[in-house]
Short mmCIF file of the N, C-alpha and C atoms (twelve columns), coordinates in Angstrom:
data_MODEL
# 
_entry.id   MODEL 
# 
loop_
_atom_site.group_PDB 
_atom_site.id 
_atom_site.type_symbol 
_atom_site.label_atom_id 
_atom_site.label_alt_id 
_atom_site.label_comp_id 
_atom_site.label_asym_id 
_atom_site.label_seq_id 
_atom_site.Cartn_x 
_atom_site.Cartn_y 
_atom_site.Cartn_z 
_atom_site.pdbx_PDB_model_num 
ATOM 1   N N  . MET A 1  56.631  -27.653 -2.847 1 
ATOM 2   C CA . MET A 1  55.958  -27.645 -1.407 1 
ATOM 3   C C  . MET A 1  54.957  -26.642 -1.340 1 
ATOM 4   N N  . LYS A 2  55.990  -25.313 -0.900 1 
ATOM 5   C CA . LYS A 2  55.265  -24.252 -0.878 1 
ATOM 6   C C  . LYS A 2  54.265  -23.457 -1.645 1 
ATOM 7   N N  . THR A 3  54.157  -24.162 -3.071 1 
ATOM 8   C CA . THR A 3  53.367  -23.409 -3.862 1 
ATOM 9   C C  . THR A 3  52.285  -24.667 -3.571 1 
ATOM 10  N N  . THR A 4  52.331  -25.371 -3.118 1 
ATOM 11  C CA . THR A 4  51.210  -26.311 -2.987 1 
ATOM 12  C C  . THR A 4  50.232  -25.906 -1.438 1 
ATOM 13  N N  . VAL A 5  50.639  -25.142 -0.917 1 
ATOM 14  C CA . VAL A 5  50.101  -24.254 0.205  1 
ATOM 15  C C  . VAL A 5  49.611  -23.408 -0.332 1 
ATOM 16  N N  . LYS A 6  50.498  -22.320 -0.935 1 
ATOM 17  C CA . LYS A 6  49.668  -21.656 -1.316 1 
ATOM 18  C C  . LYS A 6  48.660  -21.490 -2.094 1 
ATOM 19  N N  . MET A 7  49.003  -22.795 -3.512 1 
ATOM 20  C CA . MET A 7  47.568  -23.034 -4.313 1 
ATOM 21  C C  . MET A 7  46.291  -23.950 -3.273 1 
ATOM 22  N N  . LEU A 8  46.266  -23.922 -2.116 1 
ATOM 23  C CA . LEU A 8  45.623  -24.639 -1.174 1 
ATOM 24  C C  . LEU A 8  44.788  -23.594 -0.399 1 
ATOM 25  N N  . ALA A 9  45.882  -22.639 0.033  1 
ATOM 26  C CA . ALA A 9  45.065  -21.480 0.980  1 
ATOM 27  C C  . ALA A 9  44.655  -20.115 0.318  1 
ATOM 28  N N  . PHE A 10 44.673  -20.477 -1.135 1 
ATOM 29  C CA . PHE A 10 43.985  -18.989 -1.781 1 
ATOM 30  C C  . PHE A 10 42.835  -19.194 -1.723 1 
ATOM 31  N N  . PRO A 11 42.729  -19.835 -2.387 1 
ATOM 32  C CA . PRO A 11 40.757  -20.323 -2.877 1 
ATOM 33  C C  . PRO A 11 40.364  -20.614 -1.293 1 
ATOM 34  N N  . MET A 12 40.832  -21.400 -0.609 1 
ATOM 35  C CA . MET A 12 39.596  -21.528 0.921  1 
ATOM 36  C C  . MET A 12 39.970  -19.827 1.646  1 
ATOM 37  N N  . ILE A 13 40.395  -19.057 1.957  1 
ATOM 38  C CA . ILE A 13 40.672  -17.926 2.263  1 
ATOM 39  C C  . ILE A 13 39.510  -17.165 0.629  1 
ATOM 40  N N  . GLY A 14 39.596  -16.819 -0.009 1 
ATOM 41  C CA . GLY A 14 38.320  -16.559 -1.236 1 
ATOM 42  C C  . GLY A 14 37.377  -17.175 -1.012 1 
ATOM 43  N N  . PHE A 15 37.159  -18.779 -0.504 1 
ATOM 44  C CA . PHE A 15 35.483  -18.973 -1.069 1 
ATOM 45  C C  . PHE A 15 35.807  -18.949 1.150  1 
ATOM 46  N N  . ALA A 16 36.156  -17.863 2.181  1 
ATOM 47  C CA . ALA A 16 35.774  -17.673 3.819  1 
ATOM 48  C C  . ALA A 16 35.113  -16.465 3.718  1 
ATOM 49  N N  . LEU A 17 35.184  -15.502 2.683  1 
ATOM 50  C CA . LEU A 17 35.513  -14.251 2.236  1 
ATOM 51  C C  . LEU A 17 34.380  -13.725 1.639  1 
ATOM 52  N N  . ALA A 18 33.880  -14.910 0.431  1 
ATOM 53  C CA . ALA A 18 32.353  -14.739 -0.281 1 
ATOM 54  C C  . ALA A 18 31.478  -15.209 1.643  1 
ATOM 55  N N  . SER A 19 32.013  -16.028 1.103  1 
ATOM 56  C CA . SER A 19 31.029  -17.328 2.147  1 
ATOM 57  C C  . SER A 19 30.554  -16.137 2.939  1 
ATOM 58  N N  . ALA A 20 31.362  -15.273 3.543  1 
ATOM 59  C CA . ALA A 20 30.856  -14.160 4.846  1 
ATOM 60  C C  . ALA A 20 29.626  -12.828 4.071  1 
ATOM 61  N N  . GLY A 21 30.492  -12.650 3.348  1 
ATOM 62  C CA . GLY A 21 29.851  -11.899 2.083  1 
ATOM 63  C C  . GLY A 21 28.444  -11.874 2.577  1 
ATOM 64  N N  . ALA A 22 28.276  -13.057 1.831  1 
ATOM 65  C CA . ALA A 22 27.547  -13.504 1.158  1 
ATOM 66  C C  . ALA A 22 25.588  -14.011 2.791  1 
ATOM 67  N N  . VAL A 23 26.237  -13.936 3.536  1 
ATOM 68  C CA . VAL A 23 25.976  -14.042 4.808  1 
ATOM 69  C C  . VAL A 23 25.526  -12.451 5.426  1 
ATOM 70  N N  . SER A 24 25.908  -11.824 5.230  1 
ATOM 71  C CA . SER A 24 25.958  -10.455 6.242  1 
ATOM 72  C C  . SER A 24 25.407  -9.510  5.091  1 
ATOM 73  N N  . THR A 25 24.926  -10.219 3.695  1 
ATOM 74  C CA . THR A 25 23.824  -9.333  3.044  1 
ATOM 75  C C  . THR A 25 22.770  -9.781  3.307  1 
ATOM 76  N N  . ASN A 26 22.357  -11.209 3.358  1 
ATOM 77  C CA . ASN A 26 21.571  -11.558 3.330  1 
ATOM 78  C C  . ASN A 26 20.657  -11.204 4.266  1 
ATOM 79  N N  . THR A 27 21.397  -11.447 5.536  1 
ATOM 80  C CA . THR A 27 20.320  -10.698 7.037  1 
ATOM 81  C C  . THR A 27 19.917  -9.420  6.718  1 
ATOM 82  N N  . ALA A 28 21.017  -8.501  6.179  1 
ATOM 83  C CA . ALA A 28 19.891  -7.122  5.538  1 
ATOM 84  C C  . ALA A 28 18.722  -6.857  4.978  1 
ATOM 85  N N  . LYS A 29 18.558  -7.727  3.672  1 
ATOM 86  C CA . LYS A 29 17.234  -8.186  3.373  1 
ATOM 87  C C  . LYS A 29 16.580  -8.192  3.853  1 
ATOM 88  N N  . ILE A 30 16.689  -9.483  4.923  1 
ATOM 89  C CA . ILE A 30 15.837  -10.204 5.818  1 
ATOM 90  C C  . ILE A 30 14.856  -9.532  6.772  1 
ATOM 91  N N  . SER A 31 16.364  -8.714  7.593  1 
ATOM 92  C CA . SER A 31 15.797  -7.761  8.250  1 
ATOM 93  C C  . SER A 31 14.818  -6.902  7.959  1 
ATOM 94  N N  . ARG A 32 14.861  -6.025  6.662  1 
ATOM 95  C CA . ARG A 32 14.554  -5.023  6.171  1 
ATOM 96  C C  . ARG A 32 13.088  -5.479  5.846  1 
ATOM 97  N N  . ALA A 33 13.210  -6.529  4.971  1 
ATOM 98  C CA . ALA A 33 11.027  -6.745  4.603  1 
ATOM 99  C C  . ALA A 33 10.657  -7.725  6.309  1 
ATOM 100 N N  . ALA A 34 11.018  -7.971  6.928  1 
ATOM 101 C CA . ALA A 34 10.097  -7.698  7.998  1 
ATOM 102 C C  . ALA A 34 9.590   -6.999  8.962  1 
ATOM 103 N N  . LEU A 35 8.596   -6.048  8.052  1 
ATOM 104 C CA . LEU A 35 8.174   -4.912  8.892  1 
ATOM 105 C C  . LEU A 35 6.652   -6.166  9.197  1 
ATOM 106 N N  . PRO A 36 7.027   -5.604  10.332 1 
ATOM 107 C CA . PRO A 36 5.005   -6.068  11.376 1 
ATOM 108 C C  . PRO A 36 4.019   -5.213  10.713 1 
ATOM 109 N N  . PRO A 37 2.707   -6.610  9.983  1 
ATOM 110 C CA . PRO A 37 1.528   -5.977  9.556  1 
ATOM 111 C C  . PRO A 37 0.774   -5.159  10.943 1 
ATOM 112 N N  . GLN A 38 0.490   -3.900  10.394 1 
ATOM 113 C CA . GLN A 38 -0.886  -3.402  11.628 1 
ATOM 114 C C  . GLN A 38 -2.039  -3.674  11.095 1 
ATOM 115 N N  . THR A 39 -3.134  -3.087  12.079 1 
ATOM 116 C CA . THR A 39 -4.261  -3.254  11.860 1 
ATOM 117 C C  . THR A 39 -5.223  -2.059  10.996 1 
ATOM 118 N N  . ALA A 40 -5.621  -2.149  10.105 1 
ATOM 119 C CA . ALA A 40 -6.202  -0.833  9.593  1 
ATOM 120 C C  . ALA A 40 -7.511  -0.666  9.224  1 
ATOM 121 N N  . TYR A 41 -7.892  -0.492  8.275  1 
ATOM 122 C CA . TYR A 41 -9.569  -0.609  7.911  1 
ATOM 123 C C  . TYR A 41 -10.381 0.162   6.873  1 
ATOM 124 N N  . ILE A 42 -11.011 -0.613  6.972  1 
ATOM 125 C CA . ILE A 42 -11.581 -0.672  5.260  1 
ATOM 126 C C  . ILE A 42 -13.210 -0.166  4.783  1 
ATOM 127 N N  . HIS A 43 -13.730 0.349   3.617  1 
ATOM 128 C CA . HIS A 43 -14.245 1.043   4.132  1 
ATOM 129 C C  . HIS A 43 -15.314 -0.256  3.398  1 
ATOM 130 N N  . THR A 44 -16.386 -0.856  3.797  1 
ATOM 131 C CA . THR A 44 -17.852 -2.153  3.317  1 
ATOM 132 C C  . THR A 44 -18.810 -1.207  3.278  1 
ATOM 133 N N  . LEU A 45 -19.791 -2.113  2.274  1 
ATOM 134 C CA . LEU A 45 -20.772 -1.940  2.761  1 
ATOM 135 C C  . LEU A 45 -21.361 -2.414  4.010  1 
ATOM 136 N N  . ALA A 46 -20.955 -3.251  4.315  1 
ATOM 137 C CA . ALA A 46 -20.984 -4.132  6.164  1 
ATOM 138 C C  . ALA A 46 -21.264 -4.067  6.980  1 
ATOM 139 N N  . ASP A 47 -19.671 -3.326  6.156  1 
ATOM 140 C CA . ASP A 47 -18.675 -2.514  8.371  1 
ATOM 141 C C  . ASP A 47 -18.339 -1.451  7.687  1 
ATOM 142 N N  . PRO A 48 -18.538 -0.005  7.673  1 
ATOM 143 C CA . PRO A 48 -17.595 0.584   7.106  1 
ATOM 144 C C  . PRO A 48 -16.343 1.351   7.992  1 
ATOM 145 N N  . CYS A 49 -15.813 0.189   8.953  1 
ATOM 146 C CA . CYS A 49 -14.538 0.362   9.662  1 
ATOM 147 C C  . CYS A 49 -13.684 -1.441  9.242  1 
ATOM 148 N N  . GLU A 50 -13.995 -2.123  8.835  1 
ATOM 149 C CA . GLU A 50 -13.970 -3.568  8.194  1 
ATOM 150 C C  . GLU A 50 -12.013 -3.582  8.833  1 
ATOM 151 N N  . PRO A 51 -12.135 -4.528  9.838  1 
ATOM 152 C CA . PRO A 51 -10.141 -4.745  10.360 1 
ATOM 153 C C  . PRO A 51 -9.652  -5.077  9.162  1 
ATOM 154 N N  . VAL A 52 -8.426  -4.908  8.784  1 
ATOM 155 C CA . VAL A 52 -7.524  -6.130  7.835  1 
ATOM 156 C C  . VAL A 52 -6.203  -5.747  7.879  1 
ATOM 157 N N  . GLN A 53 -5.087  -6.350  7.650  1 
ATOM 158 C CA . GLN A 53 -3.797  -6.654  8.438  1 
ATOM 159 C C  . GLN A 53 -3.133  -5.897  7.344  1 
ATOM 160 N N  . VAL A 54 -2.632  -5.032  7.922  1 
ATOM 161 C CA . VAL A 54 -1.345  -3.811  6.081  1 
ATOM 162 C C  . VAL A 54 0.111   -3.692  6.638  1 
ATOM 163 N N  . GLU A 55 0.694   -3.215  6.061  1 
ATOM 164 C CA . GLU A 55 1.946   -2.977  5.949  1 
ATOM 165 C C  . GLU A 55 2.044   -1.352  5.856  1 
ATOM 166 N N  . CYS A 56 1.359   -0.774  6.359  1 
ATOM 167 C CA . CYS A 56 1.600   0.378   6.090  1 
ATOM 168 C C  . CYS A 56 1.993   1.270   7.903  1 
ATOM 169 N N  . ASN A 57 2.076   2.728   7.045  1 
ATOM 170 C CA . ASN A 57 2.135   3.410   8.104  1 
ATOM 171 C C  . ASN A 57 1.499   4.636   7.921  1 
ATOM 172 N N  . ARG A 58 1.926   5.841   8.597  1 
ATOM 173 C CA . ARG A 58 1.102   7.269   8.713  1 
ATOM 174 C C  . ARG A 58 2.124   8.788   7.847  1 
ATOM 175 N N  . SER A 59 3.383   8.112   7.069  1 
ATOM 176 C CA . SER A 59 4.182   8.951   6.714  1 
ATOM 177 C C  . SER A 59 3.863   8.327   5.308  1 
ATOM 178 N N  . ASN A 60 4.778   9.685   4.811  1 
ATOM 179 C CA . ASN A 60 3.692   10.543  3.134  1 
ATOM 180 C C  . ASN A 60 3.748   9.254   2.384  1 
ATOM 181 N N  . GLY A 61 4.070   9.013   1.811  1 
ATOM 182 C CA . GLY A 61 3.962   8.018   0.168  1 
ATOM 183 C C  . GLY A 61 2.648   7.187   -0.993 1 
ATOM 184 N N  . PRO A 62 2.465   6.210   -1.537 1 
ATOM 185 C CA . PRO A 62 1.754   6.059   -1.817 1 
ATOM 186 C C  . PRO A 62 0.524   5.844   -1.445 1 
ATOM 187 N N  . THR A 63 -0.502  5.690   -1.824 1 
ATOM 188 C CA . THR A 63 -1.990  5.340   -0.663 1 
ATOM 189 C C  . THR A 63 -1.652  4.176   -0.675 1 
ATOM 190 N N  . CYS A 64 -2.357  3.753   0.384  1 
ATOM 191 C CA . CYS A 64 -1.956  1.948   1.050  1 
ATOM 192 C C  . CYS A 64 -3.189  1.721   1.252  1 
ATOM 193 N N  . THR A 65 -3.573  0.535   0.210  1 
ATOM 194 C CA . THR A 65 -4.416  -0.581  -0.534 1 
ATOM 195 C C  . THR A 65 -4.616  -1.753  0.026  1 
ATOM 196 N N  . TYR A 66 -5.522  -2.192  0.559  1 
ATOM 197 C CA . TYR A 66 -6.315  -4.076  1.070  1 
ATOM 198 C C  . TYR A 66 -6.411  -4.827  -0.106 1 
ATOM 199 N N  . GLY A 67 -6.060  -5.607  -0.345 1 
ATOM 200 C CA . GLY A 67 -6.890  -6.731  -1.091 1 
ATOM 201 C C  . GLY A 67 -6.683  -6.669  -2.463 1 
ATOM 202 N N  . ILE A 68 -7.141  -7.740  -3.513 1 
ATOM 203 C CA . ILE A 68 -7.657  -7.373  -5.350 1 
ATOM 204 C C  . ILE A 68 -9.012  -6.215  -5.346 1 
ATOM 205 N N  . ASN A 69 -9.274  -5.828  -4.674 1 
ATOM 206 C CA . ASN A 69 -9.722  -4.437  -5.377 1 
ATOM 207 C C  . ASN A 69 -8.902  -3.810  -4.765 1 
ATOM 208 N N  . GLU A 70 -7.860  -3.051  -4.143 1 
ATOM 209 C CA . GLU A 70 -7.271  -2.120  -3.366 1 
ATOM 210 C C  . GLU A 70 -7.611  -1.242  -3.290 1 
ATOM 211 N N  . ASP A 71 -8.851  -1.487  -2.310 1 
ATOM 212 C CA . ASP A 71 -9.249  -1.003  -1.452 1 
ATOM 213 C C  . ASP A 71 -8.796  0.148   -0.315 1 
ATOM 214 N N  . VAL A 72 -8.916  1.234   -0.229 1 
ATOM 215 C CA . VAL A 72 -8.255  1.873   0.920  1 
ATOM 216 C C  . VAL A 72 -8.172  1.863   2.067  1 
ATOM 217 N N  . ALA A 73 -6.529  1.999   3.005  1 
ATOM 218 C CA . ALA A 73 -6.935  1.403   3.808  1 
ATOM 219 C C  . ALA A 73 -6.418  2.667   4.966  1 
ATOM 220 N N  . TRP A 74 -8.078  2.735   6.097  1 
ATOM 221 C CA . TRP A 74 -7.595  4.011   6.635  1 
ATOM 222 C C  . TRP A 74 -7.303  3.138   8.648  1 
ATOM 223 N N  . ASP A 75 -6.430  4.246   9.292  1 
ATOM 224 C CA . ASP A 75 -6.113  4.123   10.392 1 
ATOM 225 C C  . ASP A 75 -7.123  5.039   11.391 1 
ATOM 226 N N  . LYS A 76 -7.190  4.611   12.942 1 
ATOM 227 C CA . LYS A 76 -7.922  5.382   13.298 1 
ATOM 228 C C  . LYS A 76 -7.681  6.069   14.879 1 
ATOM 229 N N  . ASP A 77 -7.834  7.715   15.202 1 
ATOM 230 C CA . ASP A 77 -7.101  7.647   16.465 1 
ATOM 231 C C  . ASP A 77 -7.063  7.634   17.856 1 
ATOM 232 N N  . SER A 78 -7.627  6.898   17.785 1 
ATOM 233 C CA . SER A 78 -8.971  6.156   19.164 1 
ATOM 234 C C  . SER A 78 -9.386  5.385   18.712 1 
ATOM 235 N N  . PRO A 79 -9.709  4.016   19.209 1 
ATOM 236 C CA . PRO A 79 -10.797 2.799   19.523 1 
ATOM 237 C C  . PRO A 79 -12.169 3.253   19.152 1 
ATOM 238 N N  . ASP A 80 -12.600 4.515   19.547 1 
ATOM 239 C CA . ASP A 80 -13.856 5.232   19.390 1 
ATOM 240 C C  . ASP A 80 -13.683 6.209   18.084 1 
ATOM 241 N N  . ALA A 81 -12.797 6.178   17.603 1 
ATOM 242 C CA . ALA A 81 -12.532 7.397   16.806 1 
ATOM 243 C C  . ALA A 81 -13.105 6.376   15.070 1 
ATOM 244 N N  . PRO A 82 -13.664 7.730   14.036 1 
ATOM 245 C CA . PRO A 82 -13.500 7.250   13.169 1 
ATOM 246 C C  . PRO A 82 -12.496 6.513   12.147 1 
ATOM 247 N N  . CYS A 83 -13.185 6.144   11.166 1 
ATOM 248 C CA . CYS A 83 -11.778 5.090   10.443 1 
ATOM 249 C C  . CYS A 83 -11.843 6.415   9.468  1 
ATOM 250 N N  . ASN A 84 -10.917 7.660   9.553  1 
ATOM 251 C CA . ASN A 84 -10.649 8.775   9.136  1 
ATOM 252 C C  . ASN A 84 -9.362  9.015   8.222  1 
ATOM 253 N N  . VAL A 85 -8.642  8.540   9.356  1 
ATOM 254 C CA . VAL A 85 -6.098  8.646   9.303  1 
ATOM 255 C C  . VAL A 85 -6.222  7.767   7.743  1 
ATOM 256 N N  . PRO A 86 -5.709  8.811   6.647  1 
ATOM 257 C CA . PRO A 86 -5.172  8.226   5.570  1 
ATOM 258 C C  . PRO A 86 -3.895  7.316   5.969  1 
ATOM 259 N N  . LEU A 87 -3.856  6.285   5.275  1 
ATOM 260 C CA . LEU A 87 -2.520  5.676   5.763  1 
ATOM 261 C C  . LEU A 87 -1.561  5.343   4.139  1 
ATOM 262 N N  . PHE A 88 -0.405  4.520   4.150  1 
ATOM 263 C CA . PHE A 88 0.343   4.952   2.860  1 
ATOM 264 C C  . PHE A 88 1.263   3.620   3.183  1 
ATOM 265 N N  . LYS A 89 1.905   2.823   2.203  1 
ATOM 266 C CA . LYS A 89 2.819   2.522   2.083  1 
ATOM 267 C C  . LYS A 89 3.709   2.576   2.317  1 
ATOM 268 N N  . ASP A 90 4.488   0.946   2.791  1 
ATOM 269 C CA . ASP A 90 6.190   1.652   3.106  1 
ATOM 270 C C  . ASP A 90 7.083   1.871   1.721  1 
ATOM 271 N N  . GLN A 91 8.564   2.546   2.258  1 
ATOM 272 C CA . GLN A 91 8.816   2.609   1.364  1 
ATOM 273 C C  . GLN A 91 10.423  2.263   1.433  1 
ATOM 274 N N  . ASN A 92 9.718   0.780   1.570  1 
ATOM 275 C CA . ASN A 92 11.608  -0.133  1.630  1 
ATOM 276 C C  . ASN A 92 12.072  -0.446  0.109  1 
# 
């Protein structure tokens, strides 16, 4: 009888620990990847500051680009300012 209880208890404990570990690591990946997009601006012929949505910031890193043509994305210091502040890709 004791061996039957051990044979059932150990797999259930292992399954519970594995499930808890899987849930906790999945949550960390989701929260890190869910960065909110911000408004940036690209230079086009029709509009020198066309607004677009990107996941970039003002910290150093690779240059932030947008779209298939990989247009460089820029930011503004204020709504009336020119769009000439460089943006960089998030390093996640």
